[in-house]
Coordinates of C-alpha atoms in Angstrom, one line a residue:
M1 CA -30.7 4.2 13.0
D2 CA -28.7 2.5 15.6
D3 CA -29.1 -1.1 14.0
D4 CA -28.2 0.6 10.6
A5 CA -25.1 2.2 12.2
G6 CA -24.0 -1.0 13.8
T7 CA -24.4 -3.1 10.6
F8 CA -22.3 -0.4 8.6
N9 CA -19.6 -0.3 11.1
G10 CA -19.3 -4.0 11.5
L11 CA -18.8 -4.0 7.7
R12 CA -16.6 -0.8 7.6
P13 CA -13.1 -2.4 7.9
R14 CA -13.7 -4.7 4.8
M15 CA -15.0 -1.8 2.8
H16 CA -11.9 0.3 3.7
K17 CA -9.5 -2.5 2.9
I18 CA -11.2 -2.6 -0.4
A19 CA -11.1 0.9 -1.0
Y20 CA -7.4 1.1 0.1
R21 CA -6.2 -1.6 -2.2
M22 CA -8.0 -0.2 -5.2
L23 CA -6.8 3.5 -4.9
G24 CA -3.6 3.2 -2.8
S25 CA -4.5 6.3 -0.6
V26 CA -5.8 6.0 3.0
A27 CA -7.5 9.4 2.7
E28 CA -9.4 8.6 -0.5
A29 CA -10.4 5.1 0.9
E30 CA -12.0 7.0 3.6
D31 CA -13.7 9.1 1.6
V32 CA -15.2 6.5 -0.3
V33 CA -16.5 4.7 2.8
Q34 CA -17.9 8.1 4.1
D35 CA -19.8 8.2 0.6
V36 CA -21.0 4.8 0.9
W37 CA -22.7 5.7 4.2
L38 CA -24.5 8.5 2.7
R39 CA -25.7 6.1 -0.1
W40 CA -26.6 3.4 2.5
H41 CA -28.4 5.9 4.7
A42 CA -30.6 7.1 1.8
A43 CA -31.1 3.7 0.4
A44 CA -34.5 1.8 0.7
R45 CA -33.8 -1.2 2.9
E46 CA -36.8 -3.2 1.6
V47 CA -34.9 -3.9 -2.0
I48 CA -31.5 -4.7 -0.2
V49 CA -31.6 -8.5 -0.1
N50 CA -28.0 -9.1 0.9
T51 CA -26.6 -6.1 3.2
E52 CA -22.8 -7.2 3.0
A53 CA -23.0 -7.6 -0.9
W54 CA -24.7 -4.6 -1.5
L55 CA -22.1 -2.3 0.8
V56 CA -19.2 -4.1 -1.1
A57 CA -20.8 -3.4 -4.7
V58 CA -21.3 0.1 -4.0
T59 CA -17.6 0.4 -2.3
T60 CA -16.3 -1.2 -5.3
R61 CA -18.3 0.9 -8.0
M62 CA -17.3 4.1 -6.4
S63 CA -13.6 3.1 -6.0
I64 CA -13.5 2.3 -9.8
D65 CA -14.9 5.7 -10.5
R66 CA -12.5 7.3 -8.3
L67 CA -9.7 5.3 -9.6
R68 CA -10.4 6.2 -13.1
A69 CA -10.0 10.0 -12.2
A70 CA -7.2 9.3 -10.2
K71 CA -5.2 7.8 -13.1
I72 CA -5.7 10.9 -15.1
Q73 CA -4.5 12.9 -12.1
R74 CA -1.4 10.9 -11.7
E75 CA -0.3 11.5 -15.3
R76 CA 0.1 15.0 -14.2
Y77 CA 1.9 14.1 -11.0
A78 CA 5.2 15.8 -10.0
G79 CA 7.8 13.0 -10.3
M80 CA 7.3 9.5 -9.5
W81 CA 3.9 8.2 -7.9
L82 CA 3.8 5.9 -4.7
P83 CA 0.9 4.6 -2.7
E84 CA 0.3 6.3 0.6
P85 CA 1.8 4.2 3.2
Q86 CA -0.7 2.7 6.1
M87 CA 0.2 1.8 9.4
T88 CA -0.7 -1.9 10.1
D89 CA 0.3 -4.5 12.5
F90 CA 0.4 -8.4 12.4
R91 CA -2.4 -9.4 14.7
A92 CA -5.2 -11.3 13.0
T93 CA -8.5 -9.8 13.0
P94 CA -11.9 -11.5 12.8
E95 CA -12.1 -10.4 9.0
G96 CA -8.6 -10.9 7.8
A97 CA -7.1 -13.8 9.8
A98 CA -5.7 -15.2 6.7
E99 CA -4.7 -12.1 5.2
R100 CA -1.2 -12.2 4.0
S101 CA 1.3 -9.2 4.4
E102 CA 2.4 -9.4 0.9
D103 CA -1.1 -8.6 -0.5
I104 CA -0.9 -5.0 1.0
S105 CA 2.7 -4.4 0.7
M106 CA 4.0 -1.6 -1.5
A107 CA 5.4 -3.5 -4.1
F108 CA 1.9 -5.2 -4.6
L109 CA 0.0 -1.9 -4.7
L110 CA 2.4 -0.8 -7.2
L111 CA 1.9 -3.8 -9.2
L112 CA -1.7 -3.5 -9.2
E113 CA -1.3 0.2 -10.8
R114 CA -1.0 -1.9 -14.0
L115 CA -4.3 -3.2 -14.2
T116 CA -7.5 -1.2 -15.5
P117 CA -9.9 -0.2 -12.8
E118 CA -12.2 -3.1 -13.5
A119 CA -9.5 -5.6 -13.8
R120 CA -8.4 -4.5 -10.5
A121 CA -11.7 -4.6 -8.6
A122 CA -12.3 -8.1 -10.1
F123 CA -8.9 -9.5 -9.1
L124 CA -9.0 -8.1 -5.7
L125 CA -12.4 -9.3 -4.8
R126 CA -11.9 -12.8 -6.1
E127 CA -8.1 -13.6 -5.3
I128 CA -7.7 -11.1 -2.0
F129 CA -11.1 -11.2 -0.4
D130 CA -12.5 -14.6 -1.8
A131 CA -15.6 -13.5 -3.3
D132 CA -17.6 -15.7 -5.3
Y133 CA -18.0 -14.8 -9.0
D134 CA -21.6 -14.1 -8.6
E135 CA -20.6 -11.6 -6.1
V136 CA -17.8 -10.2 -8.2
A137 CA -20.3 -9.9 -11.2
Q138 CA -22.7 -7.9 -9.0
A139 CA -20.0 -5.7 -7.4
I140 CA -18.6 -4.2 -10.9
G141 CA -21.7 -4.9 -13.1
K142 CA -20.6 -7.6 -15.5
T143 CA -21.4 -11.1 -16.1
E144 CA -19.9 -13.8 -14.1
V145 CA -18.2 -15.2 -17.5
A146 CA -16.6 -11.7 -18.2
C147 CA -15.4 -11.6 -14.7
R148 CA -13.7 -14.8 -15.0
Q149 CA -11.7 -13.3 -18.0
L150 CA -10.8 -10.3 -16.2
V151 CA -9.6 -12.2 -13.2
S152 CA -7.7 -14.8 -15.4
R153 CA -6.2 -12.0 -17.5
A154 CA -5.1 -9.9 -14.4
K155 CA -3.3 -13.0 -12.7
A156 CA -1.4 -13.6 -16.2
Q157 CA -0.5 -9.9 -16.2
L158 CA 0.7 -10.1 -12.8
R159 CA 2.3 -13.4 -12.4
D160 CA 5.8 -12.9 -13.7
E161 CA 6.3 -9.5 -11.8
R162 CA 5.1 -10.8 -8.3
P163 CA 8.2 -11.4 -5.8
R164 CA 9.5 -14.8 -6.3
H165 CA 11.2 -14.8 -2.8
V166 CA 9.0 -15.7 0.2
V167 CA 11.3 -14.4 3.0
P168 CA 10.5 -15.0 6.7
R169 CA 9.5 -11.9 8.5
E170 CA 12.0 -12.5 11.0
T171 CA 14.6 -12.3 8.4
H172 CA 13.4 -9.0 7.1
L173 CA 13.3 -7.6 10.4
R174 CA 16.9 -8.6 11.1
L175 CA 18.4 -7.2 7.8
L176 CA 16.4 -4.0 8.4
R177 CA 17.5 -3.7 11.9
M178 CA 21.1 -4.0 10.4
F179 CA 20.6 -1.3 7.9
A180 CA 18.9 1.1 10.5
Q181 CA 21.9 0.8 12.6
A182 CA 24.4 1.2 9.8
L183 CA 22.5 4.2 9.0
E184 CA 22.8 5.6 12.5
R185 CA 26.6 5.0 12.6
G186 CA 27.2 6.4 9.0
D187 CA 28.9 3.2 8.3
F188 CA 29.0 3.1 4.5
P189 CA 30.6 -0.4 3.9
A190 CA 27.9 -1.8 6.0
I191 CA 24.8 0.1 4.4
N192 CA 26.1 -1.2 0.9
A193 CA 26.9 -4.5 2.0
L194 CA 23.0 -4.9 2.4
L195 CA 22.2 -3.6 -1.0
A196 CA 21.9 -5.9 -3.9
E197 CA 24.2 -4.7 -6.8
D198 CA 21.2 -4.2 -9.1
A199 CA 19.1 -2.8 -6.3
M200 CA 16.4 -0.2 -7.1
L201 CA 15.2 2.9 -5.2
I202 CA 12.1 4.8 -6.2
G203 CA 11.0 7.9 -4.4
D204 CA 7.8 10.1 -4.1
G205 CA 8.1 13.7 -3.0
G206 CA 4.7 14.8 -4.7
G207 CA 6.5 18.1 -5.9
K208 CA 6.5 19.3 -2.2
V209 CA 9.7 18.2 -1.1
P210 CA 13.0 17.2 -3.4
S211 CA 12.8 13.7 -4.4
L212 CA 14.1 11.5 -7.4
P213 CA 12.5 12.3 -10.9
R214 CA 13.1 8.6 -11.7
P215 CA 14.2 5.4 -10.1
M216 CA 17.8 5.1 -9.0
A217 CA 19.6 1.9 -10.0
G218 CA 22.4 0.4 -8.4
G219 CA 23.3 -0.8 -4.7
R220 CA 26.3 1.5 -4.6
R221 CA 24.7 4.7 -5.6
I222 CA 21.8 4.1 -3.2
A223 CA 24.2 3.3 -0.4
Q224 CA 26.1 6.8 -1.3
L225 CA 22.5 8.7 -1.2
F226 CA 21.8 7.3 2.4
Y227 CA 25.3 7.7 3.5
A228 CA 25.4 11.3 2.4
S229 CA 22.2 12.0 4.5
S230 CA 23.8 10.6 7.5
L231 CA 27.0 12.9 6.9
R232 CA 24.7 15.7 6.4
Y233 CA 22.3 15.6 9.5
G234 CA 24.6 13.6 11.9
S235 CA 22.9 13.4 15.4
K236 CA 19.9 15.2 14.1
L237 CA 18.9 12.1 12.2
S238 CA 17.1 9.3 13.9
V239 CA 15.4 6.2 12.5
K240 CA 12.6 4.0 13.9
L241 CA 11.4 0.7 13.0
E242 CA 7.5 0.7 12.1
V243 CA 5.1 -1.8 10.2
L244 CA 3.8 -0.2 7.2
N245 CA 1.5 -2.1 4.8
G246 CA 2.0 -5.3 6.7
Q247 CA 5.9 -5.3 6.5
W248 CA 8.5 -3.9 8.8
A249 CA 9.7 -0.6 7.3
L250 CA 11.9 2.5 8.3
L251 CA 11.0 5.8 9.5
R252 CA 13.6 8.7 9.2
F253 CA 13.2 11.6 11.4
I254 CA 15.1 14.9 11.0
E255 CA 15.3 17.0 14.4
G256 CA 12.3 14.8 15.5
K257 CA 10.2 15.5 12.4
L258 CA 9.2 12.6 10.3
E259 CA 10.9 13.0 6.8
S260 CA 10.3 9.6 5.1
G261 CA 8.8 6.4 5.3
S262 CA 10.8 3.6 3.2
S263 CA 9.6 -0.1 2.1
F264 CA 12.1 -2.5 1.6
E265 CA 12.1 -5.9 -0.6
T266 CA 14.7 -8.2 0.3
D267 CA 15.9 -11.9 -1.5
G268 CA 16.5 -13.0 2.1
E269 CA 20.2 -11.7 2.2
R270 CA 20.2 -8.2 0.7
F271 CA 17.5 -5.5 -0.4
V272 CA 16.6 -5.4 -3.9
C273 CA 14.2 -2.5 -3.9
I274 CA 13.4 0.4 -1.7
H275 CA 10.3 2.6 -2.0
V276 CA 10.7 6.1 -0.1
Q277 CA 7.7 7.9 0.8
R278 CA 8.5 11.7 1.3
N279 CA 5.4 13.3 0.3
P280 CA 4.4 15.3 3.3
D281 CA 0.7 14.8 2.6
K282 CA 1.0 10.9 2.5
L283 CA 2.9 10.9 5.5
A284 CA 0.7 13.1 7.7
R285 CA -1.2 10.5 9.4
I286 CA 2.0 8.6 10.4
A287 CA 3.5 11.5 11.6
A288 CA 0.4 12.5 13.8
A289 CA 0.4 8.8 15.2
H290 CA 4.0 9.4 16.5
Q291 CA 3.4 12.7 17.7
N292 CA 0.7 11.3 19.7
S293 CA 2.5 8.2 20.8

């Protein structure tokens, strides 16, 4: 039993990464991994030839099933749906030394929502986790030929939508610091200057707190929204930079309570898109981490 637990826990990070990228939810990814553990505990070891392949396959199939159900639920979601942000860091891990931050970014996770569950699984396993096609085929229960077609179509579908600008992390951080300082000063010209004229803001309140019913377009309109919050809350408003989904992001606190987590896309000079997570259920883990820090 101890050997089984050690084997499973050694592969847990990989399974969680697969499930999170499939579902866009930390909570659901954790549920999937727990369900895989129960399946692993009950499985006959003598019929499992490759433990890692077996665990990845079960994780993938469970994630596909959950994603099918989730897509139906999201059709009834209050307002716009955004993935649950995840606190991360920039340190390499044994399993993900070459992992790129853009492959877990909020923008990328939203882009994956355009794919069918099976196409999403095939694309992620092959392009992000470097699985061979025979492993992909085993994981999703299709032939290698079918998996190659799924991946090819997914790449074509996503190609034109992926960010064209590869911005150095230091540049992104510098711009975000400037934006945070402008917010704390209530400096409208500075806020506005950091937003592209055609910038877009997408917010998720989950029906729990007020949020935008549809994307807001226009840098000046977005700047006015942020400026209004600065005026309304004054010294009660504080901001903190945090790494969410592999990129520097902005946390806003009202009277010490986490109000939102915002991820920013930039062209290297100004911000072109902001994803604002306000759903308290999706902020609970981040809020708890900051209360305990």
